[in-house]
CSV table of C-alpha atoms and ligand atoms in Angstrom, one decimal:
chain,number,residue,atom,x,y,z
A,1,MET,CA,-200.0,-8.9,40.0
A,2,PRO,CA,-198.7,-5.3,40.5
A,3,SER,CA,-201.3,-3.4,42.4
A,4,ALA,CA,-199.4,-1.1,44.6
A,5,PRO,CA,-199.5,2.5,43.5
A,6,ARG,CA,-196.6,4.1,41.7
A,7,PRO,CA,-194.6,6.2,44.2
A,8,ALA,CA,-196.5,9.4,44.8
A,9,ALA,CA,-193.4,11.7,45.1
A,10,SER,CA,-192.0,10.4,41.9
A,11,VAL,CA,-193.2,13.4,39.9
A,12,THR,CA,-190.3,13.2,37.6
A,13,GLY,CA,-190.9,9.5,36.9
A,14,ASP,CA,-187.6,8.6,38.7
A,15,PRO,CA,-187.6,5.8,41.3
A,16,LEU,CA,-187.8,6.9,44.9
A,17,LEU,CA,-184.4,6.6,46.6
A,18,LEU,CA,-184.8,4.7,50.0
A,19,THR,CA,-181.0,5.1,50.5
A,20,PRO,CA,-178.8,7.2,52.8
A,21,GLY,CA,-177.9,9.7,50.1
A,22,PRO,CA,-177.9,10.9,47.4
A,23,LEU,CA,-181.6,10.9,48.1
A,24,THR,CA,-184.9,11.9,46.6
A,25,THR,CA,-185.1,15.7,46.4
A,26,SER,CA,-188.2,17.9,45.8
A,27,LYS,CA,-189.0,19.1,42.4
A,28,SER,CA,-188.5,22.7,43.5
A,29,VAL,CA,-184.9,21.9,44.6
A,30,LYS,CA,-184.2,20.4,41.2
A,31,GLU,CA,-185.8,23.2,39.3
A,32,VAL,CA,-183.7,26.0,40.7
A,33,MET,CA,-180.7,24.5,39.0
A,34,VAL,CA,-181.8,25.4,35.4
A,35,HIS,CA,-179.7,28.6,35.3
A,36,ASP,CA,-176.1,29.5,34.9
A,37,TRP,CA,-174.3,31.8,37.3
A,38,GLY,CA,-170.7,33.1,37.3
A,39,SER,CA,-168.8,32.4,40.5
A,40,ARG,CA,-168.4,36.2,40.9
A,41,ASP,CA,-172.0,36.9,40.1
A,42,ALA,CA,-173.5,39.0,42.9
A,43,THR,CA,-176.7,36.9,43.0
A,44,PHE,CA,-174.7,33.7,43.6
A,45,ILE,CA,-172.6,35.4,46.2
A,46,ALA,CA,-175.6,36.4,48.1
A,47,ILE,CA,-177.2,33.0,47.8
A,48,ASN,CA,-174.0,31.4,49.1
A,49,LYS,CA,-173.8,33.8,52.0
A,50,ALA,CA,-177.4,33.0,53.0
A,51,VAL,CA,-176.5,29.3,53.0
A,52,LEU,CA,-173.4,29.8,55.1
A,53,ASP,CA,-175.2,32.1,57.5
A,54,GLY,CA,-178.2,29.8,57.8
A,55,LEU,CA,-176.5,26.5,58.7
A,56,PRO,CA,-175.3,27.4,62.2
A,57,ARG,CA,-178.9,28.1,63.2
A,58,ILE,CA,-179.5,24.3,62.9
A,59,ILE,CA,-177.2,23.7,65.9
A,60,HIS,CA,-178.1,26.9,67.7
A,61,GLY,CA,-174.6,28.1,67.1
A,62,GLU,CA,-175.3,31.6,65.7
A,63,GLY,CA,-172.5,33.9,66.6
A,64,GLU,CA,-170.2,31.2,68.0
A,65,PHE,CA,-170.0,28.9,64.9
A,66,VAL,CA,-169.1,29.6,61.3
A,67,THR,CA,-169.8,27.5,58.3
A,68,VAL,CA,-166.7,26.5,56.2
A,69,PRO,CA,-167.9,24.9,53.0
A,70,MET,CA,-165.9,22.3,51.2
A,71,GLN,CA,-166.4,21.3,47.6
A,72,GLY,CA,-166.9,17.6,47.1
A,73,SER,CA,-168.8,14.8,48.9
A,74,GLY,CA,-169.3,14.5,52.6
A,75,THR,CA,-166.0,12.7,53.0
A,76,PHE,CA,-164.1,15.7,51.7
A,77,ALA,CA,-165.6,17.7,54.7
A,78,VAL,CA,-164.7,15.0,57.1
A,79,GLU,CA,-161.1,14.8,55.8
A,80,ALA,CA,-160.9,18.6,55.8
A,81,MET,CA,-162.1,18.7,59.5
A,82,LEU,CA,-159.8,16.0,60.7
A,83,THR,CA,-156.7,17.3,58.9
A,84,SER,CA,-157.3,21.0,59.8
A,85,PHE,CA,-158.3,20.5,63.4
A,86,VAL,CA,-155.9,17.7,64.5
A,87,PRO,CA,-152.4,19.4,64.4
A,88,LYS,CA,-149.4,17.5,63.2
A,89,GLY,CA,-148.3,16.9,66.7
A,90,GLY,CA,-151.8,16.0,67.9
A,91,LYS,CA,-153.4,12.6,68.4
A,92,ALA,CA,-156.9,11.5,67.9
A,93,LEU,CA,-159.1,8.9,69.6
A,94,VAL,CA,-161.5,7.6,66.9
A,95,LEU,CA,-164.7,5.9,68.1
A,96,VAL,CA,-165.6,3.2,65.6
A,97,ASN,CA,-168.7,1.1,65.2
A,98,GLY,CA,-169.0,1.1,61.4
A,99,ALA,CA,-167.5,2.0,58.1
A,100,TYR,CA,-167.5,5.8,58.7
A,101,GLY,CA,-165.5,5.6,61.9
A,102,LEU,CA,-163.0,3.3,60.1
A,103,ARG,CA,-162.9,5.8,57.2
A,104,ALA,CA,-161.9,8.6,59.7
A,105,LYS,CA,-159.1,6.4,61.0
A,106,LYS,CA,-157.9,5.9,57.4
A,107,ILE,CA,-157.9,9.6,56.7
A,108,LEU,CA,-155.8,10.2,59.8
A,109,ASP,CA,-153.4,7.4,58.8
A,110,VAL,CA,-153.0,8.8,55.3
A,111,ALA,CA,-152.4,12.3,56.8
A,112,GLY,CA,-149.8,11.0,59.2
A,113,ARG,CA,-151.8,12.0,62.3
A,114,ALA,CA,-151.3,9.8,65.4
A,115,ASN,CA,-154.5,8.0,66.4
A,116,VAL,CA,-156.0,5.2,68.5
A,117,VAL,CA,-159.3,3.5,68.0
A,118,HIS,CA,-162.0,2.5,70.5
A,119,GLU,CA,-164.0,0.0,68.5
A,120,THR,CA,-167.4,-1.6,69.3
A,121,ALA,CA,-169.5,-3.9,67.3
A,122,GLU,CA,-171.7,-2.3,64.6
A,123,ASP,CA,-174.9,-2.7,66.7
A,124,THR,CA,-173.2,-1.4,69.9
A,125,PRO,CA,-172.5,2.2,71.0
A,126,PRO,CA,-169.1,3.2,72.4
A,127,ASP,CA,-168.3,2.3,76.0
A,128,LEU,CA,-168.1,5.6,77.9
A,129,ALA,CA,-166.0,4.0,80.8
A,130,GLU,CA,-163.5,2.7,78.4
A,131,ILE,CA,-163.3,6.0,76.6
A,132,GLU,CA,-162.6,7.6,80.0
A,133,GLN,CA,-159.8,5.1,80.7
A,134,ILE,CA,-158.2,5.6,77.3
A,135,LEU,CA,-158.2,9.4,77.7
A,136,THR,CA,-157.0,9.3,81.3
A,137,LYS,CA,-154.1,7.0,80.5
A,138,ASP,CA,-153.0,8.7,77.3
A,139,SER,CA,-152.4,12.4,77.8
A,140,ALA,CA,-151.1,12.7,74.2
A,141,ILE,CA,-154.7,12.5,72.9
A,142,THR,CA,-155.9,15.9,72.0
A,143,HIS,CA,-159.0,15.1,70.0
A,144,VAL,CA,-161.9,12.6,70.0
A,145,PHE,CA,-163.8,11.8,66.8
A,146,ALA,CA,-167.3,10.5,66.9
A,147,VAL,CA,-170.0,9.7,64.3
A,148,HIS,CA,-173.5,10.8,65.2
A,149,CYS,CA,-175.6,8.4,63.2
A,150,GLU,CA,-173.4,5.6,62.0
A,151,THR,CA,-175.0,5.0,58.6
A,152,THR,CA,-173.5,1.6,58.3
A,153,SER,CA,-176.2,0.2,60.7
A,154,GLY,CA,-178.3,3.2,61.3
A,155,ILE,CA,-177.3,3.3,65.0
A,156,ARG,CA,-177.7,6.6,67.0
A,157,ASN,CA,-174.5,7.1,68.9
A,158,PRO,CA,-174.6,9.0,72.2
A,159,VAL,CA,-172.7,12.1,71.1
A,160,GLU,CA,-174.1,14.2,74.0
A,161,ALA,CA,-172.7,11.9,76.6
A,162,VAL,CA,-169.4,11.5,74.7
A,163,ALA,CA,-169.1,15.3,74.5
A,164,ALA,CA,-169.6,15.8,78.2
A,165,LEU,CA,-167.0,13.2,79.0
A,166,VAL,CA,-164.5,14.6,76.5
A,167,ALA,CA,-165.0,18.2,77.8
A,168,ARG,CA,-164.7,17.0,81.4
A,169,LEU,CA,-161.3,15.5,80.5
A,170,GLY,CA,-160.2,18.6,78.7
A,171,ARG,CA,-160.1,17.2,75.1
A,172,ARG,CA,-161.7,18.5,71.9
A,173,LEU,CA,-164.5,16.7,70.1
A,174,LEU,CA,-165.0,16.5,66.3
A,175,ILE,CA,-168.3,15.1,65.0
A,176,ASP,CA,-169.3,13.4,61.7
A,177,ALA,CA,-173.0,14.2,61.8
A,178,MET,CA,-173.4,13.6,58.0
A,179,SER,CA,-176.5,11.5,58.0
A,180,ALA,CA,-178.0,13.0,61.2
A,181,PHE,CA,-177.5,16.7,60.6
A,182,GLY,CA,-180.9,18.4,60.4
A,183,ALA,CA,-182.8,15.4,61.6
A,184,LEU,CA,-181.4,14.5,65.0
A,185,PRO,CA,-181.0,17.4,67.4
A,186,LEU,CA,-177.4,18.7,68.1
A,187,ASP,CA,-177.5,21.8,70.3
A,188,ALA,CA,-174.1,23.6,70.5
A,189,ARG,CA,-175.3,25.5,73.5
A,190,GLU,CA,-175.5,22.2,75.5
A,191,VAL,CA,-173.1,19.9,73.7
A,192,ALA,CA,-169.4,20.9,73.6
A,193,PHE,CA,-167.6,20.2,70.3
A,194,ASP,CA,-165.1,22.2,68.1
A,195,ALA,CA,-166.5,21.1,64.7
A,196,VAL,CA,-169.2,19.1,63.0
A,197,ALA,CA,-169.2,17.9,59.4
A,198,ALA,CA,-172.2,17.3,57.2
A,199,SER,CA,-173.1,17.6,53.5
A,200,SER,CA,-175.7,19.0,51.1
A,201,ASN,CA,-177.3,15.7,50.1
A,202,LYS,CA,-178.5,14.1,53.3
A,203,CYS,CA,-181.2,15.4,55.7
A,204,ILE,CA,-181.2,18.9,54.3
A,205,GLN,CA,-182.3,17.3,51.0
A,206,GLY,CA,-180.1,19.1,48.6
A,207,VAL,CA,-178.1,17.5,45.7
A,208,PRO,CA,-174.7,16.1,46.2
A,209,GLY,CA,-171.5,18.1,45.7
A,210,LEU,CA,-170.9,20.3,48.8
A,211,GLY,CA,-169.6,19.2,52.2
A,212,PHE,CA,-169.4,21.7,55.1
A,213,VAL,CA,-167.9,22.0,58.5
A,214,LEU,CA,-169.6,24.1,61.3
A,215,ALA,CA,-166.6,25.2,63.3
A,216,ARG,CA,-166.4,27.0,66.6
A,217,LYS,CA,-164.8,30.3,65.7
A,218,ALA,CA,-162.3,30.2,68.5
A,219,ALA,CA,-161.2,26.7,67.7
A,220,LEU,CA,-161.0,27.4,63.9
A,221,GLU,CA,-158.7,30.4,64.8
A,222,GLU,CA,-156.2,27.9,66.3
A,223,THR,CA,-156.0,25.7,63.1
A,224,LYS,CA,-153.8,28.1,61.1
A,225,GLY,CA,-151.0,26.1,59.5
A,226,ASN,CA,-152.3,22.7,60.6
A,227,ALA,CA,-153.6,21.5,57.2
A,228,THR,CA,-151.4,19.2,55.1
A,229,THR,CA,-153.3,19.7,51.9
A,230,LEU,CA,-154.0,23.0,50.1
A,231,THR,CA,-157.5,22.2,49.0
A,232,LEU,CA,-158.8,20.8,52.3
A,233,ASP,CA,-157.4,23.6,54.4
A,234,LEU,CA,-160.5,24.9,56.3
A,235,TYR,CA,-158.6,27.8,57.8
A,236,ASP,CA,-157.6,29.1,54.4
A,237,GLN,CA,-161.0,28.4,52.9
A,238,HIS,CA,-162.7,30.4,55.7
A,239,GLN,CA,-160.2,33.3,55.4
A,240,ALA,CA,-160.8,33.6,51.6
A,241,ILE,CA,-164.6,33.4,51.8
A,242,SER,CA,-165.0,35.8,54.7
A,243,LYS,CA,-162.7,38.3,53.0
A,244,THR,CA,-164.0,38.1,49.5
A,245,GLY,CA,-167.3,36.2,49.6
A,246,GLN,CA,-165.7,33.9,47.0
A,247,TYR,CA,-164.3,30.4,47.0
A,248,ARG,CA,-160.6,29.7,46.4
A,249,PHE,CA,-161.4,27.3,43.7
A,250,THR,CA,-164.5,26.8,41.4
A,251,PRO,CA,-167.6,26.3,43.7
A,252,PRO,CA,-170.3,23.8,42.7
A,253,ILE,CA,-172.7,26.7,41.9
A,254,HIS,CA,-175.7,24.7,41.0
A,255,VAL,CA,-175.4,22.5,44.1
A,256,ILE,CA,-175.2,25.6,46.3
A,257,VAL,CA,-178.2,27.2,44.7
A,258,ALA,CA,-180.2,24.0,45.1
A,259,PHE,CA,-178.9,23.7,48.7
A,260,HIS,CA,-180.2,27.2,49.4
A,261,GLN,CA,-183.7,26.2,48.2
A,262,ALA,CA,-183.4,23.0,50.2
A,263,LEU,CA,-182.6,24.9,53.3
A,264,GLN,CA,-185.5,27.2,52.9
A,265,GLU,CA,-187.8,24.1,52.5
A,266,PHE,CA,-186.1,22.7,55.6
A,267,PHE,CA,-186.8,25.7,57.8
A,268,ALA,CA,-190.4,25.9,56.4
A,269,GLU,CA,-191.0,22.3,57.5
A,270,GLY,CA,-190.1,23.3,61.1
A,271,GLY,CA,-186.3,22.8,61.1
A,272,VAL,CA,-184.9,19.8,63.0
A,273,ALA,CA,-188.2,19.3,64.9
A,274,GLY,CA,-190.3,19.1,61.8
A,275,ARG,CA,-188.0,17.1,59.6
A,276,GLY,CA,-187.0,14.8,62.5
A,277,GLU,CA,-190.7,14.1,63.1
A,278,ARG,CA,-191.4,13.2,59.5
A,279,TYR,CA,-188.4,10.9,59.3
A,280,ALA,CA,-189.4,9.3,62.6
A,281,GLU,CA,-192.9,8.7,61.2
A,282,ASN,CA,-191.3,7.2,58.0
A,283,ALA,CA,-189.2,4.9,60.2
A,284,ARG,CA,-192.3,3.9,62.2
A,285,ILE,CA,-194.3,3.0,59.2
A,286,LEU,CA,-191.4,1.1,57.6
A,287,ILE,CA,-190.4,-0.8,60.8
A,288,ASP,CA,-194.0,-1.7,61.7
A,289,GLY,CA,-194.9,-2.7,58.1
A,290,MET,CA,-191.8,-4.7,57.5
A,291,GLY,CA,-192.3,-6.3,60.9
A,292,ARG,CA,-195.8,-7.5,60.0
A,293,LEU,CA,-194.1,-9.1,56.9
A,294,GLY,CA,-191.7,-10.9,59.2
A,295,PHE,CA,-188.6,-8.8,58.8
A,296,ARG,CA,-186.5,-8.2,61.9
A,297,THR,CA,-184.4,-5.1,62.5
A,298,LEU,CA,-180.7,-5.3,63.5
A,299,LEU,CA,-181.1,-2.7,66.2
A,300,PRO,CA,-183.4,-2.4,69.2
A,301,ALA,CA,-185.7,0.6,69.1
A,302,ALA,CA,-183.7,2.6,71.6
A,303,ARG,CA,-180.5,2.5,69.4
A,304,GLN,CA,-182.3,3.0,66.1
A,305,ALA,CA,-182.0,6.4,64.5
A,306,PRO,CA,-184.9,7.4,62.2
A,307,ILE,CA,-182.4,7.7,59.2
A,308,ILE,CA,-181.8,4.3,57.8
A,309,VAL,CA,-183.0,0.9,59.0
A,310,THR,CA,-181.0,-2.3,58.8
A,311,PHE,CA,-183.0,-5.5,58.4
A,312,HIS,CA,-181.7,-9.1,58.7
A,313,MET,CA,-181.7,-11.0,55.5
A,314,PRO,CA,-184.5,-13.6,55.7
A,315,LYS,CA,-183.4,-17.1,55.9
A,316,ASP,CA,-186.1,-18.4,53.4
A,317,GLU,CA,-184.2,-19.9,50.4
A,318,ALA,CA,-186.8,-18.3,48.1
A,319,PHE,CA,-185.5,-14.9,49.2
A,320,VAL,CA,-182.8,-13.8,46.8
A,321,PHE,CA,-181.7,-10.3,47.6
A,322,GLN,CA,-180.8,-9.3,44.0
A,323,ARG,CA,-184.3,-10.4,42.7
A,324,PHE,CA,-185.9,-8.5,45.6
A,325,TYR,CA,-183.8,-5.4,44.8
A,326,ASP,CA,-184.6,-5.6,41.1
A,327,ALA,CA,-188.3,-6.2,41.6
A,328,LEU,CA,-188.5,-3.2,43.8
A,329,LYS,CA,-186.5,-1.1,41.4
A,330,ASP,CA,-188.9,-2.1,38.6
A,331,ARG,CA,-191.7,-0.8,40.8
A,332,GLY,CA,-190.1,2.5,41.5
A,333,TYR,CA,-188.0,2.0,44.7
A,334,VAL,CA,-184.3,1.8,45.2
A,335,ILE,CA,-183.1,0.2,48.4
A,336,TYR,CA,-179.6,-0.3,49.7
A,337,PRO,CA,-177.5,-3.3,50.3
A,338,GLY,CA,-176.0,-4.1,53.7
A,339,LYS,CA,-172.5,-3.1,54.7
A,340,LEU,CA,-172.3,-5.0,57.9
A,341,THR,CA,-169.8,-7.5,59.2
A,342,VAL,CA,-171.9,-8.7,62.1
A,343,ALA,CA,-174.9,-9.9,60.1
A,344,ASP,CA,-176.2,-10.6,56.6
A,345,SER,CA,-178.5,-7.7,56.0
A,346,PHE,CA,-179.9,-4.9,53.8
A,347,ARG,CA,-180.9,-1.3,54.5
A,348,ILE,CA,-183.8,0.9,53.8
A,349,GLY,CA,-183.5,4.7,54.1
A,350,CYS,CA,-186.3,7.0,55.6
A,351,ILE,CA,-184.7,10.3,54.6
A,352,GLY,CA,-185.2,12.6,51.6
A,353,ASP,CA,-188.4,13.8,50.1
A,354,LEU,CA,-190.3,10.7,51.3
A,355,HIS,CA,-193.6,10.9,53.2
A,356,ALA,CA,-195.9,8.6,55.1
A,357,ASN,CA,-197.8,7.7,51.9
A,358,ASP,CA,-194.6,6.7,50.2
A,359,MET,CA,-193.5,4.5,53.1
A,360,SER,CA,-196.9,2.8,53.2
A,361,ALA,CA,-196.9,2.2,49.4
A,362,PHE,CA,-193.4,0.9,49.7
A,363,VAL,CA,-194.4,-1.7,52.4
A,364,ALA,CA,-197.3,-2.8,50.2
A,365,THR,CA,-195.0,-3.2,47.3
A,366,VAL,CA,-192.6,-5.3,49.4
A,367,ALA,CA,-195.5,-7.6,50.3
A,368,GLU,CA,-196.4,-8.0,46.6
A,369,VAL,CA,-192.7,-8.7,45.7
A,370,LEU,CA,-192.5,-11.3,48.4
A,371,ASP,CA,-195.6,-13.0,47.1
A,372,GLU,CA,-194.2,-13.0,43.6
A,373,MET,CA,-191.0,-14.6,44.8
A,374,GLY,CA,-192.8,-17.2,46.8
A,375,VAL,CA,-191.3,-16.2,50.1
A,376,GLY,CA,-193.3,-17.0,53.2
A,377,LEU,CA,-191.5,-14.8,55.6
A,378,LYS,CA,-193.7,-14.9,58.6
A,379,SER,CA,-192.9,-18.6,59.1
A,380,ALA,CA,-189.3,-18.5,57.8
A,381,ALA,CA,-187.6,-15.4,59.1
B,401,LIG,C1,-172.8,9.7,53.9
B,401,LIG,C2,-171.8,9.8,55.0
B,401,LIG,C3,-170.5,10.3,54.9
B,401,LIG,C4,-170.0,10.9,53.6
B,401,LIG,O1,-170.1,10.1,52.5
B,401,LIG,P1,-169.8,10.7,51.0
B,401,LIG,O2,-170.0,9.4,50.2
B,401,LIG,O3,-168.5,11.1,51.0
B,401,LIG,O4,-170.8,11.7,50.8
B,401,LIG,C5,-169.7,10.4,56.0
B,401,LIG,N1,-170.2,9.9,57.2
B,401,LIG,C6,-171.4,9.4,57.4
B,401,LIG,C7,-171.8,9.0,58.7
B,401,LIG,C8,-172.3,9.3,56.2
B,401,LIG,O5,-173.5,8.8,56.4
């Protein structure tokens, strides 16, 4: 019978989101949204400026990088980055090992930008030797696109090594760091890239509605006239905001104010080091606990980012994913279905306002649900 405690962080009575975003936010982040601000309100403009000025610190890019915000979900920022940075006559090499790499290719296709793909399986990082060959043979390639943590599987891709190779061969790197930004280190002083895209609602723990691109100033200067849409033109967006402090079109004000609060909480926790360590501990508790119950992870530890963990679906016939999902939801936890082609799987996120006690309570709840379903995983997995 239900004995596991209700989720501790669920102060609002909402279930905890063990998903890759939107994710569980702190009460204080939610609370700052109970006001109205005009988009030309001086208080809002100052808050927005603090957000834009604060973000480059996370990649040690102060002075060299600027933040260009983009209204919308993370994909809007990725599309803005790709279509603003890759010129009409350019060509991109897209590194694919999951859905987000494939989405980048689709963005380039829709925008009519030439591209080629280097694809590896969802549990396999890109092959550096092969990238080198592709870039050496095809001098038309101007840009390489990489995903830092491919959220499809939770794999940590070697962006540092990719960046070194791309720089050595004189090409430009664009990074989708959406689910890694703020949790996995990315140091612009050591890793060469022109731009990195992320969003408000992942590891910074804000609410959804704002994407952003951290762009190397000198590279952004070269993008004038590249964009093929008005709304997603990063150059134009940056010009407007740096001249007037204001967005060209209605900003998601409440999202930005909440993001400002979330950023303060992020820095108070110790930035990338502090947050990354909490997520790493969450992942350890999750993987160890699920392992004791018989669940196997898709990825070996060395490739696993502490962001989201993919587990193989148990083979026991008594394990019906929808029942498992619903029983966990009833007990206050939302997990995530799998998105893989290589294996039947489901995913559990470690990011958001989740702490060690939440992860332990979650594992205890999984044990309880398995018991109720009559699943004997240890023997059957
Ligand atoms: C979440 C995510 C995105 C953006 O997804 P949206 O649903 O548009 O917010 C892009 N890339 C990666 C790797 C992600 O994890």
